[in-house]
PDB file of C-alpha atoms in Angstrom:
ATOM      1  CA  UNK A 128       2.173  15.923  -6.226  1.00 42.00           C
ATOM      2  CA  UNK A 129       2.259  18.896  -8.458  1.00 47.00           C
ATOM      3  CA  UNK A 130       0.619  18.137 -12.009  1.00 53.00           C
ATOM      4  CA  UNK A 131       0.826  20.909 -13.694  1.00 48.00           C
ATOM      5  CA  UNK A 132       4.080  21.937 -13.112  1.00 45.00           C
ATOM      6  CA  UNK A 133       5.868  23.196 -16.589  1.00 42.00           C
ATOM      7  CA  UNK A 134       4.756  23.991 -19.669  1.00 39.00           C
ATOM      8  CA  UNK A 135       4.620  20.835 -21.642  1.00 45.00           C
ATOM      9  CA  UNK A 136       1.377  18.665 -21.437  1.00 44.00           C
ATOM     10  CA  UNK A 137       3.033  15.490 -22.323  1.00 50.00           C
ATOM     11  CA  UNK A 138       6.512  15.087 -20.817  1.00 53.00           C
ATOM     12  CA  UNK A 139       9.202  12.713 -22.524  1.00 56.00           C
ATOM     13  CA  UNK A 140       8.015   9.313 -21.730  1.00 57.00           C
ATOM     14  CA  UNK A 141      10.561   7.932 -18.836  1.00 55.00           C
ATOM     15  CA  UNK A 142      13.258   5.685 -20.794  1.00 52.00           C
ATOM     16  CA  UNK A 143      12.815   2.017 -20.965  1.00 49.00           C
ATOM     17  CA  UNK A 144      14.616  -0.092 -18.432  1.00 47.00           C
ATOM     18  CA  UNK A 145      13.615  -3.404 -19.753  1.00 45.00           C
ATOM     19  CA  UNK A 146      12.583  -5.201 -22.504  1.00 42.00           C
ATOM     20  CA  UNK A 147       9.626  -7.892 -22.232  1.00 46.00           C
ATOM     21  CA  UNK A 148       6.458  -7.663 -20.995  1.00 56.00           C
ATOM     22  CA  UNK A 149       6.676  -6.727 -17.378  1.00 74.00           C
ATOM     23  CA  UNK A 150       3.166  -5.323 -16.274  1.00 86.00           C
ATOM     24  CA  UNK A 151       0.201  -7.832 -15.029  1.00 89.00           C
ATOM     25  CA  UNK A 152      -2.641  -5.577 -15.791  1.00 92.00           C
ATOM     26  CA  UNK A 153      -3.788  -2.102 -15.251  1.00 93.00           C
ATOM     27  CA  UNK A 154      -6.875  -0.613 -14.036  1.00 94.00           C
ATOM     28  CA  UNK A 155      -8.607   3.159 -14.163  1.00 94.00           C
ATOM     29  CA  UNK A 156     -11.498   4.305 -12.353  1.00 94.00           C
ATOM     30  CA  UNK A 157     -13.299   7.451 -12.095  1.00 92.00           C
ATOM     31  CA  UNK A 158     -13.885   9.097  -8.554  1.00 88.00           C
ATOM     32  CA  UNK A 159     -17.413   7.131  -8.541  1.00 90.00           C
ATOM     33  CA  UNK A 160     -16.067   3.595  -8.723  1.00 90.00           C
ATOM     34  CA  UNK A 161     -16.723   3.239 -12.144  1.00 92.00           C
ATOM     35  CA  UNK A 162     -14.437   0.910 -14.107  1.00 93.00           C
ATOM     36  CA  UNK A 163     -13.305   2.990 -17.290  1.00 93.00           C
ATOM     37  CA  UNK A 164     -11.092   1.176 -18.110  1.00 93.00           C
ATOM     38  CA  UNK A 165      -9.323  -2.593 -17.496  1.00 92.00           C
ATOM     39  CA  UNK A 166      -6.206  -4.059 -19.661  1.00 90.00           C
ATOM     40  CA  UNK A 167      -4.999  -7.629 -18.937  1.00 89.00           C
ATOM     41  CA  UNK A 168      -1.268  -8.788 -20.269  1.00 87.00           C
ATOM     42  CA  UNK A 169      -0.298 -11.254 -17.998  1.00 85.00           C
ATOM     43  CA  UNK A 170      -2.806 -13.080 -15.347  1.00 86.00           C
ATOM     44  CA  UNK A 171      -2.691 -16.793 -14.400  1.00 84.00           C
ATOM     45  CA  UNK A 172      -4.937 -16.229 -11.434  1.00 80.00           C
ATOM     46  CA  UNK A 173      -8.610 -15.047 -11.640  1.00 81.00           C
ATOM     47  CA  UNK A 174     -10.072 -15.456  -8.271  1.00 79.00           C
ATOM     48  CA  UNK A 175     -13.043 -13.511  -8.935  1.00 82.00           C
ATOM     49  CA  UNK A 176     -15.018 -12.619 -11.710  1.00 88.00           C
ATOM     50  CA  UNK A 177     -14.715  -8.971 -13.489  1.00 87.00           C
ATOM     51  CA  UNK A 178     -17.562  -7.083 -11.917  1.00 89.00           C
ATOM     52  CA  UNK A 179     -16.805  -8.376  -8.271  1.00 91.00           C
ATOM     53  CA  UNK A 180     -12.590  -7.969  -8.561  1.00 92.00           C
ATOM     54  CA  UNK A 181     -13.540  -4.216 -10.111  1.00 93.00           C
ATOM     55  CA  UNK A 182     -15.322  -3.656  -7.079  1.00 93.00           C
ATOM     56  CA  UNK A 183     -13.261  -5.114  -4.572  1.00 93.00           C
ATOM     57  CA  UNK A 184      -9.926  -3.301  -6.159  1.00 93.00           C
ATOM     58  CA  UNK A 185     -11.730   0.096  -5.589  1.00 93.00           C
ATOM     59  CA  UNK A 186     -12.735  -0.915  -2.344  1.00 93.00           C
ATOM     60  CA  UNK A 187      -9.221  -1.986  -1.221  1.00 93.00           C
ATOM     61  CA  UNK A 188      -7.945   1.464  -2.597  1.00 93.00           C
ATOM     62  CA  UNK A 189     -10.578   3.626  -0.785  1.00 91.00           C
ATOM     63  CA  UNK A 190     -10.012   2.157   2.200  1.00 92.00           C
ATOM     64  CA  UNK A 191      -5.954   1.983   2.393  1.00 92.00           C
ATOM     65  CA  UNK A 192      -6.531   5.503   1.241  1.00 91.00           C
ATOM     66  CA  UNK A 193      -8.381   6.220   4.440  1.00 90.00           C
ATOM     67  CA  UNK A 194      -5.875   4.161   6.460  1.00 91.00           C
ATOM     68  CA  UNK A 195      -2.960   5.927   5.328  1.00 91.00           C
ATOM     69  CA  UNK A 196      -4.456   9.232   6.270  1.00 89.00           C
ATOM     70  CA  UNK A 197      -5.677   8.174   9.365  1.00 88.00           C
ATOM     71  CA  UNK A 198      -1.728   6.706  10.453  1.00 88.00           C
ATOM     72  CA  UNK A 199       0.222   9.228   8.371  1.00 87.00           C
ATOM     73  CA  UNK A 200       2.197  10.101  11.529  1.00 85.00           C
ATOM     74  CA  UNK A 201       3.249  13.630  10.254  1.00 84.00           C
ATOM     75  CA  UNK A 202       0.277  15.150  10.502  1.00 79.00           C
ATOM     76  CA  UNK A 203      -1.809  16.416  13.749  1.00 76.00           C
ATOM     77  CA  UNK A 204      -5.103  16.756  12.537  1.00 70.00           C
ATOM     78  CA  UNK A 205      -6.629  13.683  11.690  1.00 67.00           C
ATOM     79  CA  UNK A 206     -10.032  12.985  10.530  1.00 69.00           C
ATOM     80  CA  UNK A 207     -11.855  10.183  11.413  1.00 74.00           C
ATOM     81  CA  UNK A 208     -11.097   6.780  10.066  1.00 74.00           C
ATOM     82  CA  UNK A 209     -13.670   5.816   7.295  1.00 72.00           C
ATOM     83  CA  UNK A 210     -14.519   9.388   6.144  1.00 73.00           C
ATOM     84  CA  UNK A 211     -14.596   9.920   2.582  1.00 72.00           C
ATOM     85  CA  UNK A 212     -11.503  11.540   1.755  1.00 73.00           C
ATOM     86  CA  UNK A 213     -11.739  14.096  -0.720  1.00 77.00           C
ATOM     87  CA  UNK A 214      -8.934  13.882  -3.617  1.00 76.00           C
ATOM     88  CA  UNK A 215      -5.660  15.321  -2.519  1.00 75.00           C
ATOM     89  CA  UNK A 216      -6.818  15.607   0.964  1.00 78.00           C
ATOM     90  CA  UNK A 217      -4.930  13.589   3.599  1.00 81.00           C
ATOM     91  CA  UNK A 218      -1.560  11.508   2.584  1.00 86.00           C
ATOM     92  CA  UNK A 219      -2.373   8.948   0.235  1.00 89.00           C
ATOM     93  CA  UNK A 220       0.201   6.171  -0.742  1.00 92.00           C
ATOM     94  CA  UNK A 221       1.556   5.776  -3.822  1.00 94.00           C
ATOM     95  CA  UNK A 222       2.754   2.040  -4.040  1.00 94.00           C
ATOM     96  CA  UNK A 223       2.450  -1.063  -2.435  1.00 94.00           C
ATOM     97  CA  UNK A 224       4.340  -4.786  -2.715  1.00 95.00           C
ATOM     98  CA  UNK A 225       3.582  -8.188  -2.203  1.00 95.00           C
ATOM     99  CA  UNK A 226       5.572 -11.185  -2.557  1.00 94.00           C
ATOM    100  CA  UNK A 227       4.001 -11.918  -5.968  1.00 93.00           C
ATOM    101  CA  UNK A 228       3.279  -8.309  -7.115  1.00 93.00           C
ATOM    102  CA  UNK A 229       3.521  -4.687  -6.944  1.00 94.00           C
ATOM    103  CA  UNK A 230       0.758  -1.917  -7.035  1.00 95.00           C
ATOM    104  CA  UNK A 231       1.391   1.585  -8.125  1.00 95.00           C
ATOM    105  CA  UNK A 232      -1.641   3.912  -7.570  1.00 95.00           C
ATOM    106  CA  UNK A 233      -2.021   7.761  -8.897  1.00 94.00           C
ATOM    107  CA  UNK A 234      -4.993   9.606  -8.201  1.00 93.00           C
ATOM    108  CA  UNK A 235      -5.566  13.235 -10.490  1.00 92.00           C
ATOM    109  CA  UNK A 236      -6.708  15.956  -9.105  1.00 90.00           C
ATOM    110  CA  UNK A 237     -10.402  14.931 -10.748  1.00 90.00           C
ATOM    111  CA  UNK A 238     -10.245  11.686  -8.948  1.00 91.00           C
ATOM    112  CA  UNK A 239      -9.253   9.768 -11.888  1.00 93.00           C
ATOM    113  CA  UNK A 240      -7.261   6.514 -10.606  1.00 94.00           C
ATOM    114  CA  UNK A 241      -4.703   4.658 -12.396  1.00 95.00           C
ATOM    115  CA  UNK A 242      -3.365   1.411 -11.159  1.00 95.00           C
ATOM    116  CA  UNK A 243      -0.833  -0.420 -12.384  1.00 94.00           C
ATOM    117  CA  UNK A 244      -0.328  -4.085 -10.904  1.00 94.00           C
ATOM    118  CA  UNK A 245       3.380  -5.215 -12.225  1.00 93.00           C
ATOM    119  CA  UNK A 246       6.108  -7.427 -11.296  1.00 91.00           C
ATOM    120  CA  UNK A 247       7.564  -7.289  -7.261  1.00 91.00           C
ATOM    121  CA  UNK A 248      10.650  -5.588  -7.950  1.00 90.00           C
ATOM    122  CA  UNK A 249       9.325  -3.011  -9.958  1.00 89.00           C
ATOM    123  CA  UNK A 250      10.748   0.761  -9.273  1.00 89.00           C
ATOM    124  CA  UNK A 251       8.921   3.628  -8.682  1.00 91.00           C
ATOM    125  CA  UNK A 252       6.646   3.953 -11.393  1.00 91.00           C
ATOM    126  CA  UNK A 253       5.000   7.626 -10.567  1.00 92.00           C
ATOM    127  CA  UNK A 254       6.436   9.411 -13.033  1.00 92.00           C
ATOM    128  CA  UNK A 255       5.153   6.361 -15.532  1.00 92.00           C
ATOM    129  CA  UNK A 256       1.920   6.536 -14.314  1.00 93.00           C
ATOM    130  CA  UNK A 257       1.595  10.656 -15.066  1.00 93.00           C
ATOM    131  CA  UNK A 258       2.983   9.851 -18.288  1.00 93.00           C
ATOM    132  CA  UNK A 259       0.173   7.231 -18.867  1.00 93.00           C
ATOM    133  CA  UNK A 260      -2.501   9.882 -17.530  1.00 94.00           C
ATOM    134  CA  UNK A 261      -0.927  12.246 -20.082  1.00 93.00           C
ATOM    135  CA  UNK A 262      -1.999   9.830 -22.295  1.00 92.00           C
ATOM    136  CA  UNK A 263      -5.402   9.403 -21.324  1.00 93.00           C
ATOM    137  CA  UNK A 264      -5.781  12.795 -21.878  1.00 92.00           C
ATOM    138  CA  UNK A 265      -4.679  12.995 -25.310  1.00 91.00           C
ATOM    139  CA  UNK A 266      -6.100  10.108 -26.326  1.00 91.00           C
ATOM    140  CA  UNK A 267      -9.788   9.740 -24.246  1.00 92.00           C
ATOM    141  CA  UNK A 268     -10.490  13.111 -22.917  1.00 91.00           C
ATOM    142  CA  UNK A 269      -9.555  15.031 -25.716  1.00 92.00           C
ATOM    143  CA  UNK A 270     -11.748  12.795 -27.839  1.00 91.00           C
ATOM    144  CA  UNK A 271     -15.032  15.227 -28.319  1.00 92.00           C
ATOM    145  CA  UNK A 272     -17.073  11.323 -29.172  1.00 91.00           C
ATOM    146  CA  UNK A 273     -16.192  10.790 -25.180  1.00 91.00           C
ATOM    147  CA  UNK A 274     -18.347  11.270 -22.449  1.00 91.00           C
ATOM    148  CA  UNK A 275     -16.655  10.866 -18.949  1.00 89.00           C
ATOM    149  CA  UNK A 276     -17.973   8.555 -16.708  1.00 88.00           C
ATOM    150  CA  UNK A 277     -18.509   6.155 -20.041  1.00 90.00           C
ATOM    151  CA  UNK A 278     -16.008   3.201 -20.160  1.00 92.00           C
ATOM    152  CA  UNK A 279     -12.802   3.917 -22.635  1.00 90.00           C
ATOM    153  CA  UNK A 280     -13.409   2.317 -25.694  1.00 90.00           C
ATOM    154  CA  UNK A 281     -10.260   3.520 -27.811  1.00 90.00           C
ATOM    155  CA  UNK A 282      -8.055   1.750 -30.241  1.00 91.00           C
ATOM    156  CA  UNK A 283      -5.722   3.967 -30.267  1.00 91.00           C
ATOM    157  CA  UNK A 284      -5.284   4.608 -26.955  1.00 92.00           C
ATOM    158  CA  UNK A 285      -5.152   1.237 -26.157  1.00 92.00           C
ATOM    159  CA  UNK A 286      -2.357   0.682 -28.426  1.00 92.00           C
ATOM    160  CA  UNK A 287      -0.050   3.481 -27.647  1.00 92.00           C
ATOM    161  CA  UNK A 288      -0.754   2.103 -23.714  1.00 91.00           C
ATOM    162  CA  UNK A 289       0.111  -1.679 -24.542  1.00 90.00           C
ATOM    163  CA  UNK A 290       3.428   0.006 -26.638  1.00 90.00           C
ATOM    164  CA  UNK A 291       4.528   1.929 -23.503  1.00 91.00           C
ATOM    165  CA  UNK A 292       3.967  -0.473 -21.065  1.00 89.00           C
ATOM    166  CA  UNK A 293       5.828  -3.546 -22.665  1.00 86.00           C
ATOM    167  CA  UNK A 294       9.274  -1.116 -22.321  1.00 80.00           C
ATOM    168  CA  UNK A 295       8.574  -0.288 -18.748  1.00 78.00           C
ATOM    169  CA  UNK A 296      11.090  -1.823 -16.262  1.00 58.00           C
TER     170      UNK A 296
ATOM    171  CA  UNK B  90      17.231  10.320  10.182  1.00 37.00           C
ATOM    172  CA  UNK B  91      15.358   7.487   9.830  1.00 49.00           C
ATOM    173  CA  UNK B  92      13.298   6.275  12.725  1.00 79.00           C
ATOM    174  CA  UNK B  93      10.282   4.055  13.081  1.00 89.00           C
ATOM    175  CA  UNK B  94       7.829   5.943  14.370  1.00 91.00           C
ATOM    176  CA  UNK B  95       4.741   3.070  15.918  1.00 93.00           C
ATOM    177  CA  UNK B  96       4.836  -0.747  16.283  1.00 94.00           C
ATOM    178  CA  UNK B  97       2.069  -2.973  15.933  1.00 95.00           C
ATOM    179  CA  UNK B  98       1.292  -6.327  16.759  1.00 96.00           C
ATOM    180  CA  UNK B  99      -2.035  -8.172  15.422  1.00 96.00           C
ATOM    181  CA  UNK B 100      -3.294 -11.735  16.472  1.00 94.00           C
ATOM    182  CA  UNK B 101      -4.630 -13.818  13.868  1.00 93.00           C
ATOM    183  CA  UNK B 102      -7.901 -12.800  14.267  1.00 93.00           C
ATOM    184  CA  UNK B 103      -7.161  -9.340  13.574  1.00 93.00           C
ATOM    185  CA  UNK B 104      -7.444  -7.932  16.995  1.00 94.00           C
ATOM    186  CA  UNK B 105      -4.788  -5.647  18.388  1.00 95.00           C
ATOM    187  CA  UNK B 106      -2.523  -7.223  20.704  1.00 95.00           C
ATOM    188  CA  UNK B 107       0.143  -4.786  20.971  1.00 95.00           C
ATOM    189  CA  UNK B 108       0.925  -1.163  20.240  1.00 94.00           C
ATOM    190  CA  UNK B 109       4.246   0.709  20.505  1.00 92.00           C
ATOM    191  CA  UNK B 110       4.140   4.416  19.470  1.00 90.00           C
ATOM    192  CA  UNK B 111       7.721   5.880  19.018  1.00 88.00           C
ATOM    193  CA  UNK B 112       7.137   9.679  18.186  1.00 82.00           C
ATOM    194  CA  UNK B 113       4.146  10.407  15.832  1.00 80.00           C
ATOM    195  CA  UNK B 114       2.932  13.947  15.977  1.00 79.00           C
ATOM    196  CA  UNK B 115      -1.153  14.033  16.880  1.00 74.00           C
ATOM    197  CA  UNK B 116      -2.501  11.532  19.513  1.00 76.00           C
ATOM    198  CA  UNK B 117      -4.049   8.280  18.235  1.00 81.00           C
ATOM    199  CA  UNK B 118      -6.689   7.158  21.168  1.00 85.00           C
ATOM    200  CA  UNK B 119      -6.720   3.510  22.256  1.00 88.00           C
ATOM    201  CA  UNK B 120     -10.078   2.934  19.869  1.00 89.00           C
ATOM    202  CA  UNK B 121      -8.414   4.434  16.839  1.00 89.00           C
ATOM    203  CA  UNK B 122      -5.648   1.931  17.063  1.00 91.00           C
ATOM    204  CA  UNK B 123      -7.852  -0.910  17.297  1.00 93.00           C
ATOM    205  CA  UNK B 124      -9.849   0.253  14.125  1.00 92.00           C
ATOM    206  CA  UNK B 125      -6.710   0.759  12.255  1.00 92.00           C
ATOM    207  CA  UNK B 126      -5.103  -2.859  13.151  1.00 94.00           C
ATOM    208  CA  UNK B 127      -8.508  -4.602  12.201  1.00 94.00           C
ATOM    209  CA  UNK B 128      -8.421  -2.786   8.737  1.00 94.00           C
ATOM    210  CA  UNK B 129      -5.076  -3.655   7.915  1.00 94.00           C
ATOM    211  CA  UNK B 130      -5.588  -6.535   8.672  1.00 95.00           C
ATOM    212  CA  UNK B 131      -8.909  -7.124   6.192  1.00 94.00           C
ATOM    213  CA  UNK B 132      -6.881  -4.901   3.700  1.00 94.00           C
ATOM    214  CA  UNK B 133      -4.234  -7.390   4.337  1.00 94.00           C
ATOM    215  CA  UNK B 134      -6.246 -10.335   3.169  1.00 93.00           C
ATOM    216  CA  UNK B 135      -7.884  -8.598   0.380  1.00 93.00           C
ATOM    217  CA  UNK B 136      -4.441  -7.983  -1.361  1.00 93.00           C
ATOM    218  CA  UNK B 137      -3.911 -11.438  -1.546  1.00 92.00           C
ATOM    219  CA  UNK B 138      -7.127 -12.342  -3.618  1.00 89.00           C
ATOM    220  CA  UNK B 139      -6.467  -9.243  -6.102  1.00 90.00           C
ATOM    221  CA  UNK B 140      -3.123 -10.792  -6.728  1.00 91.00           C
ATOM    222  CA  UNK B 141      -2.234 -12.376 -10.669  1.00 89.00           C
ATOM    223  CA  UNK B 142      -0.424 -15.170  -9.661  1.00 89.00           C
ATOM    224  CA  UNK B 143      -0.548 -18.015  -6.997  1.00 88.00           C
ATOM    225  CA  UNK B 144       1.200 -17.952  -4.109  1.00 89.00           C
ATOM    226  CA  UNK B 145       0.026 -14.274  -2.377  1.00 92.00           C
ATOM    227  CA  UNK B 146       0.864 -14.372   1.399  1.00 92.00           C
ATOM    228  CA  UNK B 147      -0.239 -10.266   1.356  1.00 92.00           C
ATOM    229  CA  UNK B 148       1.353  -6.713   1.489  1.00 95.00           C
ATOM    230  CA  UNK B 149       4.699  -6.637   3.002  1.00 95.00           C
ATOM    231  CA  UNK B 150       5.541  -3.060   2.077  1.00 95.00           C
ATOM    232  CA  UNK B 151       3.234  -0.074   1.531  1.00 95.00           C
ATOM    233  CA  UNK B 152       4.317   3.166   0.285  1.00 94.00           C
ATOM    234  CA  UNK B 153       2.972   6.743   1.045  1.00 93.00           C
ATOM    235  CA  UNK B 154       3.918  10.232   0.747  1.00 91.00           C
ATOM    236  CA  UNK B 155       5.069  10.858   4.313  1.00 91.00           C
ATOM    237  CA  UNK B 156       5.869   7.426   5.807  1.00 93.00           C
ATOM    238  CA  UNK B 157       6.497   3.772   4.927  1.00 94.00           C
ATOM    239  CA  UNK B 158       4.788   0.951   6.006  1.00 95.00           C
ATOM    240  CA  UNK B 159       6.356  -2.652   6.525  1.00 95.00           C
ATOM    241  CA  UNK B 160       4.657  -5.796   7.439  1.00 96.00           C
ATOM    242  CA  UNK B 161       5.644  -9.234   8.827  1.00 96.00           C
ATOM    243  CA  UNK B 162       3.502 -12.258   8.749  1.00 95.00           C
ATOM    244  CA  UNK B 163       4.467 -15.296  10.604  1.00 95.00           C
ATOM    245  CA  UNK B 164       3.103 -18.777   9.751  1.00 93.00           C
ATOM    246  CA  UNK B 165       0.439 -18.668  12.241  1.00 93.00           C
ATOM    247  CA  UNK B 166      -1.008 -15.390  11.051  1.00 93.00           C
ATOM    248  CA  UNK B 167       0.767 -12.889  13.793  1.00 95.00           C
ATOM    249  CA  UNK B 168       1.324  -9.980  12.261  1.00 96.00           C
ATOM    250  CA  UNK B 169       3.878  -7.283  13.163  1.00 96.00           C
ATOM    251  CA  UNK B 170       4.180  -3.865  11.016  1.00 93.00           C
ATOM    252  CA  UNK B 171       6.290  -0.455  11.573  1.00 94.00           C
ATOM    253  CA  UNK B 172       5.232   2.671  10.323  1.00 93.00           C
ATOM    254  CA  UNK B 173       8.781   4.574   9.686  1.00 93.00           C
ATOM    255  CA  UNK B 174      10.032   6.967   7.453  1.00 91.00           C
ATOM    256  CA  UNK B 175       9.928   7.046   3.878  1.00 91.00           C
ATOM    257  CA  UNK B 176      12.641   4.819   2.317  1.00 86.00           C
ATOM    258  CA  UNK B 177      14.056   3.347   5.451  1.00 88.00           C
ATOM    259  CA  UNK B 178      16.229   0.151   5.381  1.00 87.00           C
ATOM    260  CA  UNK B 179      16.458  -3.095   7.354  1.00 89.00           C
ATOM    261  CA  UNK B 180      12.878  -2.825   8.374  1.00 91.00           C
ATOM    262  CA  UNK B 181      12.595  -6.546   7.429  1.00 92.00           C
ATOM    263  CA  UNK B 182      15.601  -7.199   9.872  1.00 92.00           C
ATOM    264  CA  UNK B 183      14.423  -5.406  12.770  1.00 93.00           C
ATOM    265  CA  UNK B 184      10.658  -7.287  12.432  1.00 94.00           C
ATOM    266  CA  UNK B 185      12.431 -10.231  12.442  1.00 95.00           C
ATOM    267  CA  UNK B 186      14.228  -9.411  15.464  1.00 94.00           C
ATOM    268  CA  UNK B 187      10.730  -8.444  16.980  1.00 95.00           C
ATOM    269  CA  UNK B 188       9.587 -11.461  16.180  1.00 96.00           C
ATOM    270  CA  UNK B 189      12.271 -13.588  18.098  1.00 95.00           C
ATOM    271  CA  UNK B 190      11.435 -11.561  21.338  1.00 95.00           C
ATOM    272  CA  UNK B 191       7.906 -11.721  21.031  1.00 95.00           C
ATOM    273  CA  UNK B 192       8.303 -15.702  20.525  1.00 95.00           C
ATOM    274  CA  UNK B 193      10.856 -15.433  23.722  1.00 94.00           C
ATOM    275  CA  UNK B 194       8.902 -13.356  25.909  1.00 95.00           C
ATOM    276  CA  UNK B 195       5.847 -13.453  25.059  1.00 94.00           C
ATOM    277  CA  UNK B 196       4.868 -17.135  23.780  1.00 94.00           C
ATOM    278  CA  UNK B 197       7.472 -18.430  26.310  1.00 94.00           C
ATOM    279  CA  UNK B 198       5.180 -16.934  29.252  1.00 93.00           C
ATOM    280  CA  UNK B 199       3.440 -19.365  30.829  1.00 94.00           C
ATOM    281  CA  UNK B 200       1.343 -16.523  32.211  1.00 93.00           C
ATOM    282  CA  UNK B 201       0.420 -15.286  28.723  1.00 93.00           C
ATOM    283  CA  UNK B 202      -2.857 -16.036  27.254  1.00 92.00           C
ATOM    284  CA  UNK B 203      -2.772 -16.618  23.036  1.00 91.00           C
ATOM    285  CA  UNK B 204      -4.499 -13.880  21.000  1.00 91.00           C
ATOM    286  CA  UNK B 205      -4.722 -11.875  23.918  1.00 93.00           C
ATOM    287  CA  UNK B 206      -3.294  -8.301  24.798  1.00 94.00           C
ATOM    288  CA  UNK B 207       0.488  -8.139  25.523  1.00 93.00           C
ATOM    289  CA  UNK B 208       1.298  -7.340  28.785  1.00 92.00           C
ATOM    290  CA  UNK B 209       5.026  -8.642  29.576  1.00 92.00           C
ATOM    291  CA  UNK B 210       7.502  -6.574  31.139  1.00 93.00           C
ATOM    292  CA  UNK B 211      10.643  -8.241  29.734  1.00 93.00           C
ATOM    293  CA  UNK B 212       9.344  -7.895  26.107  1.00 94.00           C
ATOM    294  CA  UNK B 213       9.144  -4.265  26.677  1.00 94.00           C
ATOM    295  CA  UNK B 214      12.263  -3.923  27.699  1.00 94.00           C
ATOM    296  CA  UNK B 215      14.128  -5.837  25.654  1.00 94.00           C
ATOM    297  CA  UNK B 216      12.062  -4.412  22.583  1.00 93.00           C
ATOM    298  CA  UNK B 217      12.980  -0.422  23.589  1.00 92.00           C
ATOM    299  CA  UNK B 218      16.839  -2.052  23.157  1.00 92.00           C
ATOM    300  CA  UNK B 219      15.981  -3.532  20.386  1.00 91.00           C
ATOM    301  CA  UNK B 220      14.865  -0.452  18.721  1.00 89.00           C
ATOM    302  CA  UNK B 221      17.123   2.039  20.503  1.00 86.00           C
ATOM    303  CA  UNK B 222      20.096  -0.489  18.983  1.00 81.00           C
ATOM    304  CA  UNK B 223      18.254  -0.201  15.562  1.00 75.00           C
ATOM    305  CA  UNK B 224      18.250   3.469  16.232  1.00 73.00           C
ATOM    306  CA  UNK B 225      21.686   3.819  16.983  1.00 71.00           C
ATOM    307  CA  UNK B 226      22.988   1.441  14.439  1.00 65.00           C
ATOM    308  CA  UNK B 227      21.262   4.220  11.651  1.00 60.00           C
ATOM    309  CA  UNK B 228      21.885   7.539  12.753  1.00 59.00           C
ATOM    310  CA  UNK B 229      25.408   6.077  14.026  1.00 54.00           C
ATOM    311  CA  UNK B 230      24.934   7.704  17.703  1.00 45.00           C
TER     312      UNK B 230
END
């Protein structure tokens, strides 16, 4: 996955394909599993409390990455199952779909994981997730008052994010 | 171009009862396939817990960089999943066909013990035919 191809840092957002609120929730984790951001727009069912929910989500993604790396049918040399994968090493998944939701996942080279949960008929959100990562870089990382590893508390970031997600197909 | 790499069938407790490889690079020994099957069973269950709405029945499609994984769960909890090339069409249809073969040649076999590994010759034969037919339909030869 090419992150820094091209000279512009923040490309134009992919054109919105539908109006209305299509996303259910969003998570941002850093590489240690700390939940930096959790946004909820449309969630009718909460089976666990927030802490457990974040841990479960991170655990699920960690295990799924381990599974895809091992199950990769095109690689000859596969590591052992359960060994933590370095960022970018081994085959990684970018989305999964159930009958009630679709989860899109992206991991940056620095281990920042962005997860977007939408309705099941959503298309490929990889470009959108890259755009959201660029928003994170612009509004959060470049903020001199923000220290990495801390939960994100930027009103501007939240606002821009809400606006962008509202327009996703 | 479109082809399946492997097929797994797991019982309702997550144990692997059938595994067939159709051409992945690299070997996967028995222990690894058992572990992967159990891992998938757990991930399938956890994904239901994280659903934002009621009525989630687990992962149906997982899209990765180099493969797609389609999963079908029967009403009794038996899961059939195939690893195939990204973008392969009609995998749900193939999984339903495999499920039918399973009910005909495995479940109706009086010597088959429930939840045990599948060792039914007719199932293997018909499965190869179904996969081959699928391959022919997709590849056009």
